[in-house]
Amino acid sequence: MYTLGIETTCDETSCSIVKDGTEIVSNVISSQIDLHAEYGGVVPELSCRRHVDILIPVLQQSLQEAKITLHQIDLIAVAYGPGLIGALLLGTTAAKALSLALKKPLIGVNHVEAHLYAAYMSNLDKITFPCLGVVLSGGHTAIVQMEDIGTYKMLGETIDDAIGEAFDKVAKLLDLPYPGGPEIEKLALQGNPHRFPFKPGYVKRDPQQFSFSGLKTAVLYAIKSLPTPLSSQDKADIAASFQNTAFSDVIQKLKSVPSSSIIFGGGVTNNKYLRAQLSQHFPNRTILWPSVGLSLDNAAMIAGLGYHLHARKGISDSLFLEPTTRIPF
Ligand code: KG4
Ligand code: ZN
């Protein structure tokens, strides 16, 4: 069974063909980084215009690479949220039009859940439920208890910035290019992670929740306290101290929840320092990561999860499927 996945929640336009929920036959991703880099972050209107220009060519390329025609698709899965409303409207409208024209079922997929499915797809024989799921991306920070694919209990999420967003904003304070996460990681290699005693955000009413805005402000004050322009060592020490504090926060929260395995999803999980810290702190837990190409936004994870949801529901979503900017787990 071929599922077409469509992903347009933010600044990647992606279409993918996945066979039987797990075999990726094609996964074409067109990134908009070049477009948004000069603004230091995603500009929603520009993102929409690029999706409009590129969605059909990306769809065509995904079919070509999979060596199938539109008529061989059995199911259409689309990320209907969370994300930018204009970008979501484009993806869901394209999916609905295809569903109507091809007379094929349509399934709306939660983009954040799909980030966890990416790790599942990458480690099929190693995952056992229940396990912990952790999403660390530009738009989301969440720790969930996963009973099965599609069955989650939220344990902690962010009350303000997402972790990747904090990386991007701190990078901007340090005059680093967008997206900031990989730049901070690179710079931190030369830095002392203990020079600046930043503290992770603490949410008194619920300590399992994340908060990154205070950490970001602490970085701003550290920068203001130093002679300008910052020396390259100062910048590297700030990057290393910030990165270490943000990841220690994730690690401390995971330590308070017992589980034999943890699966990770989202762009921030590309970070090698994070991966090394987790193996060091959790030698007895099975830690599973998305494979290369599946940690950042992509449509293969949308198609894969869509296949499972459709198998469970047995029916198509309605053509009234609404793009939704915020979806609770
Ligand atoms: O999952 P993703 O593609 O988009 C969302 O769904 O939000 O993640 C993009 C985020 C950006 O904030 C980017 O800075 C961050 O992932 N990121 C990283 C690294 N690579 C990407 N953060 C830290 N270290 C990295 N190596
Ligand atoms: Zn994402």
JSON list of N, CA and C in Angstrom, two decimals, residues 80 106-109 307-318 321:
[
{"chain": "A", "resi": 80, "resn": "TYR", "atom": "N", "xyz": [-1.63, 18.30, 9.33]},
{"chain": "A", "resi": 80, "resn": "TYR", "atom": "CA", "xyz": [-2.67, 19.36, 9.41]},
{"chain": "A", "resi": 80, "resn": "TYR", "atom": "C", "xyz": [-2.39, 20.32, 10.57]},
{"chain": "A", "resi": 106, "resn": "LEU", "atom": "N", "xyz": [-8.10, 10.20, 2.80]},
{"chain": "A", "resi": 106, "resn": "LEU", "atom": "CA", "xyz": [-7.26, 11.29, 3.30]},
{"chain": "A", "resi": 106, "resn": "LEU", "atom": "C", "xyz": [-7.11, 11.12, 4.81]},
{"chain": "A", "resi": 107, "resn": "ILE", "atom": "N", "xyz": [-5.88, 11.32, 5.32]},
{"chain": "A", "resi": 107, "resn": "ILE", "atom": "CA", "xyz": [-5.68, 11.24, 6.78]},
{"chain": "A", "resi": 107, "resn": "ILE", "atom": "C", "xyz": [-4.88, 12.45, 7.23]},
{"chain": "A", "resi": 108, "resn": "GLY", "atom": "N", "xyz": [-5.38, 13.14, 8.25]},
{"chain": "A", "resi": 108, "resn": "GLY", "atom": "CA", "xyz": [-4.66, 14.28, 8.83]},
{"chain": "A", "resi": 108, "resn": "GLY", "atom": "C", "xyz": [-3.73, 13.76, 9.93]},
{"chain": "A", "resi": 109, "resn": "VAL", "atom": "N", "xyz": [-2.50, 14.25, 9.93]},
{"chain": "A", "resi": 109, "resn": "VAL", "atom": "CA", "xyz": [-1.49, 13.76, 10.87]},
{"chain": "A", "resi": 109, "resn": "VAL", "atom": "C", "xyz": [-0.97, 14.93, 11.71]},
{"chain": "A", "resi": 307, "resn": "TYR", "atom": "N", "xyz": [-0.33, 6.11, 7.60]},
{"chain": "A", "resi": 307, "resn": "TYR", "atom": "CA", "xyz": [-0.68, 4.72, 7.28]},
{"chain": "A", "resi": 307, "resn": "TYR", "atom": "C", "xyz": [-1.23, 4.01, 8.52]},
{"chain": "A", "resi": 308, "resn": "HIS", "atom": "N", "xyz": [-0.53, 4.18, 9.64]},
{"chain": "A", "resi": 308, "resn": "HIS", "atom": "CA", "xyz": [-0.96, 3.50, 10.88]},
{"chain": "A", "resi": 308, "resn": "HIS", "atom": "C", "xyz": [-2.30, 4.04, 11.37]},
{"chain": "A", "resi": 309, "resn": "LEU", "atom": "N", "xyz": [-2.47, 5.36, 11.31]},
{"chain": "A", "resi": 309, "resn": "LEU", "atom": "CA", "xyz": [-3.72, 5.95, 11.79]},
{"chain": "A", "resi": 309, "resn": "LEU", "atom": "C", "xyz": [-4.90, 5.48, 10.93]},
{"chain": "A", "resi": 310, "resn": "HIS", "atom": "N", "xyz": [-4.65, 5.40, 9.63]},
{"chain": "A", "resi": 310, "resn": "HIS", "atom": "CA", "xyz": [-5.72, 4.97, 8.73]},
{"chain": "A", "resi": 310, "resn": "HIS", "atom": "C", "xyz": [-6.07, 3.51, 8.98]},
{"chain": "A", "resi": 311, "resn": "ALA", "atom": "N", "xyz": [-5.04, 2.69, 9.20]},
{"chain": "A", "resi": 311, "resn": "ALA", "atom": "CA", "xyz": [-5.29, 1.26, 9.47]},
{"chain": "A", "resi": 311, "resn": "ALA", "atom": "C", "xyz": [-6.14, 1.13, 10.73]},
{"chain": "A", "resi": 312, "resn": "ARG", "atom": "N", "xyz": [-5.88, 1.99, 11.71]},
{"chain": "A", "resi": 312, "resn": "ARG", "atom": "CA", "xyz": [-6.62, 1.89, 12.96]},
{"chain": "A", "resi": 312, "resn": "ARG", "atom": "C", "xyz": [-8.05, 2.42, 12.81]},
{"chain": "A", "resi": 313, "resn": "LYS", "atom": "N", "xyz": [-8.20, 3.59, 12.15]},
{"chain": "A", "resi": 313, "resn": "LYS", "atom": "CA", "xyz": [-9.53, 4.20, 12.02]},
{"chain": "A", "resi": 313, "resn": "LYS", "atom": "C", "xyz": [-10.39, 3.49, 10.99]},
{"chain": "A", "resi": 314, "resn": "GLY", "atom": "N", "xyz": [-9.73, 3.04, 9.92]},
{"chain": "A", "resi": 314, "resn": "GLY", "atom": "CA", "xyz": [-10.45, 2.34, 8.86]},
{"chain": "A", "resi": 314, "resn": "GLY", "atom": "C", "xyz": [-11.24, 3.25, 7.94]},
{"chain": "A", "resi": 315, "resn": "ILE", "atom": "N", "xyz": [-11.33, 4.54, 8.25]},
{"chain": "A", "resi": 315, "resn": "ILE", "atom": "CA", "xyz": [-12.07, 5.45, 7.37]},
{"chain": "A", "resi": 315, "resn": "ILE", "atom": "C", "xyz": [-11.23, 6.67, 7.04]},
{"chain": "A", "resi": 316, "resn": "SER", "atom": "N", "xyz": [-11.67, 7.36, 5.99]},
{"chain": "A", "resi": 316, "resn": "SER", "atom": "CA", "xyz": [-10.98, 8.58, 5.57]},
{"chain": "A", "resi": 316, "resn": "SER", "atom": "C", "xyz": [-11.40, 9.74, 6.47]},
{"chain": "A", "resi": 317, "resn": "ASP", "atom": "N", "xyz": [-10.49, 10.69, 6.68]},
{"chain": "A", "resi": 317, "resn": "ASP", "atom": "CA", "xyz": [-10.91, 11.95, 7.30]},
{"chain": "A", "resi": 317, "resn": "ASP", "atom": "C", "xyz": [-11.77, 12.69, 6.28]},
{"chain": "A", "resi": 318, "resn": "SER", "atom": "N", "xyz": [-12.57, 13.62, 6.80]},
{"chain": "A", "resi": 318, "resn": "SER", "atom": "CA", "xyz": [-13.47, 14.35, 5.92]},
{"chain": "A", "resi": 318, "resn": "SER", "atom": "C", "xyz": [-12.70, 15.41, 5.13]},
{"chain": "A", "resi": 321, "resn": "LEU", "atom": "N", "xyz": [-11.43, 18.57, 6.86]},
{"chain": "A", "resi": 321, "resn": "LEU", "atom": "CA", "xyz": [-10.26, 18.58, 7.74]},
{"chain": "A", "resi": 321, "resn": "LEU", "atom": "C", "xyz": [-9.68, 20.00, 7.80]}
]
